CSV table of C-alpha atoms in Angstrom, one decimal:
chain,number,residue,atom,x,y,z
A,1269,VAL,CA,-20.4,-9.6,6.0
A,1270,GLN,CA,-18.3,-11.8,3.8
A,1271,LEU,CA,-16.0,-12.1,0.9
A,1272,GLN,CA,-16.7,-14.2,-2.2
A,1273,ALA,CA,-13.8,-15.1,-4.5
A,1274,SER,CA,-14.3,-16.4,-8.1
A,1275,GLY,CA,-12.6,-16.8,-11.4
A,1276,GLY,CA,-10.2,-19.7,-10.9
A,1277,GLY,CA,-9.8,-22.6,-13.2
A,1278,LEU,CA,-7.6,-24.7,-15.3
A,1279,VAL,CA,-5.5,-23.0,-18.0
A,1280,GLN,CA,-2.3,-23.6,-20.0
A,1281,ALA,CA,1.0,-22.0,-19.3
A,1282,GLY,CA,1.2,-18.6,-20.9
A,1283,LYS,CA,-2.6,-18.0,-20.7
A,1284,SER,CA,-4.5,-15.5,-18.5
A,1285,LEU,CA,-7.2,-15.6,-15.7
A,1286,ARG,CA,-9.0,-12.9,-13.9
A,1287,LEU,CA,-9.9,-13.4,-10.3
A,1288,ALA,CA,-12.6,-11.3,-8.6
A,1289,CYS,CA,-13.4,-10.9,-4.9
A,1290,VAL,CA,-16.7,-9.3,-3.9
A,1291,ALA,CA,-17.5,-8.0,-0.5
A,1292,SER,CA,-21.2,-8.2,0.6
A,1293,GLY,CA,-23.2,-7.3,3.7
A,1294,ASP,CA,-23.7,-4.3,5.8
A,1295,ILE,CA,-20.3,-2.6,5.3
A,1296,PHE,CA,-19.2,0.9,6.5
A,1297,ASN,CA,-15.8,0.9,4.8
A,1298,ILE,CA,-13.0,-1.3,3.4
A,1299,ASN,CA,-9.4,-0.5,3.8
A,1300,ASP,CA,-6.6,-2.6,2.4
A,1301,MET,CA,-7.4,-5.6,0.2
A,1302,GLY,CA,-5.2,-8.2,-1.0
A,1303,TRP,CA,-4.7,-11.6,-2.7
A,1304,TYR,CA,-2.9,-14.5,-1.1
A,1305,ARG,CA,-2.1,-18.1,-2.4
A,1306,GLN,CA,-1.5,-21.3,-0.6
A,1307,ALA,CA,-0.3,-24.8,-1.9
A,1308,ALA,CA,-1.1,-27.9,0.2
A,1309,GLY,CA,1.4,-28.2,3.0
A,1310,TYR,CA,2.7,-24.7,2.6
A,1311,GLN,CA,2.2,-21.4,4.3
A,1312,ARG,CA,-0.2,-18.9,2.7
A,1313,GLU,CA,1.9,-16.2,0.8
A,1314,LEU,CA,1.2,-12.7,-0.2
A,1315,VAL,CA,0.5,-12.2,-3.9
A,1316,ALA,CA,-0.5,-8.6,-4.1
A,1317,THR,CA,-2.2,-5.8,-2.0
A,1318,ILE,CA,-4.0,-2.6,-2.7
A,1319,THR,CA,-5.0,0.2,-0.4
A,1320,SER,CA,-8.2,2.1,-0.6
A,1321,GLY,CA,-6.3,4.9,-2.4
A,1322,GLY,CA,-5.0,2.5,-5.1
A,1323,TRP,CA,-1.4,1.9,-3.9
A,1324,THR,CA,-0.2,-1.5,-4.8
A,1325,ASN,CA,2.4,-3.9,-3.8
A,1326,TYR,CA,3.3,-7.2,-5.4
A,1327,ALA,CA,5.3,-10.4,-4.6
A,1328,ASP,CA,8.5,-10.5,-6.7
A,1329,SER,CA,7.4,-13.7,-8.3
A,1330,VAL,CA,4.4,-12.1,-10.0
A,1331,LYS,CA,5.7,-8.5,-10.7
A,1332,GLY,CA,5.1,-7.7,-14.4
A,1333,ARG,CA,2.6,-10.4,-14.9
A,1334,PHE,CA,-0.2,-9.8,-12.3
A,1335,THR,CA,-2.2,-6.7,-11.8
A,1336,ILE,CA,-4.4,-6.0,-8.8
A,1337,SER,CA,-7.2,-3.4,-9.0
A,1338,ARG,CA,-10.4,-2.6,-7.1
A,1339,ASP,CA,-13.7,-0.9,-7.7
A,1340,ASN,CA,-14.6,0.7,-4.4
A,1341,ALA,CA,-18.2,1.6,-5.5
A,1342,LYS,CA,-18.8,-2.2,-6.2
A,1343,MET,CA,-16.7,-3.4,-3.1
A,1344,THR,CA,-14.8,-5.6,-5.6
A,1345,MET,CA,-11.2,-6.4,-6.0
A,1346,TYR,CA,-9.6,-8.0,-9.1
A,1347,LEU,CA,-6.4,-9.9,-10.0
A,1348,GLN,CA,-5.5,-10.0,-13.6
A,1349,MET,CA,-3.0,-12.8,-14.1
A,1350,ASN,CA,-1.2,-13.0,-17.3
A,1351,SER,CA,1.6,-15.2,-18.6
A,1352,LEU,CA,0.7,-17.8,-16.1
A,1353,LYS,CA,3.2,-20.4,-15.1
A,1354,PRO,CA,2.7,-23.9,-13.6
A,1355,ASP,CA,4.3,-22.5,-10.4
A,1356,ASP,CA,1.3,-20.3,-10.0
A,1357,THR,CA,-0.9,-23.3,-9.3
A,1358,ASP,CA,-2.4,-22.7,-5.9
A,1359,VAL,CA,-5.6,-21.9,-4.0
A,1360,TYR,CA,-6.0,-18.1,-4.2
A,1361,TYR,CA,-7.6,-16.3,-1.3
A,1362,CYS,CA,-8.7,-12.7,-1.0
A,1363,LYS,CA,-8.6,-10.7,2.2
A,1364,ALA,CA,-10.0,-7.3,3.2
A,1365,GLU,CA,-9.9,-5.2,6.2
A,1366,VAL,CA,-13.5,-4.4,6.7
A,1367,LYS,CA,-15.5,-2.2,9.1
A,1368,PRO,CA,-19.0,-3.4,9.5
A,1369,ALA,CA,-21.8,-0.8,9.7
A,1370,ASN,CA,-22.5,-1.9,13.3
A,1371,GLY,CA,-18.9,-2.3,14.3
A,1372,LYS,CA,-16.4,-0.1,16.0
A,1373,PHE,CA,-13.3,-1.7,14.6
A,1374,TYR,CA,-11.9,-3.0,11.4
A,1375,GLU,CA,-11.6,-6.8,11.1
A,1376,ASP,CA,-9.7,-9.1,8.6
A,1377,LEU,CA,-12.1,-11.1,6.4
A,1378,TRP,CA,-11.0,-13.9,4.2
A,1379,GLY,CA,-12.8,-15.3,1.2
A,1380,GLN,CA,-13.3,-19.0,0.6
A,1381,GLY,CA,-10.5,-19.5,-1.9
A,1382,THR,CA,-10.6,-20.3,-5.6
A,1383,GLN,CA,-8.4,-22.9,-7.3
A,1384,VAL,CA,-6.0,-21.9,-10.1
A,1385,THR,CA,-4.3,-24.7,-12.0
A,1386,VAL,CA,-1.7,-24.0,-14.8
A,1387,SER,CA,-0.7,-26.8,-16.9
A,1388,SER,CA,2.6,-27.0,-18.8
């Protein structure tokens, strides 16, 4: 069971990027999912979360610019990032609460991270 994040890259300020996070493996169910970001030397911080029912929560710094969504049938989560700023430059990680098919409990899984760089 693993998460695979993709979609990062280098863009100019004001442009958009769409990140994707795909869960794979023998999974029974996925609860909450979320995107986090981390700059070198800093703590990882929450960007946005989404419940299995679609309720969302955003960091104040991205409200109105970023949109989190998920496709439960595809076990995939997205982060649409618009009006990007240089301050959004970070490594973005996805996280999911996953119950494996052969497990009794939910466990937190992290993706490998994808670099987002926004130039001014």
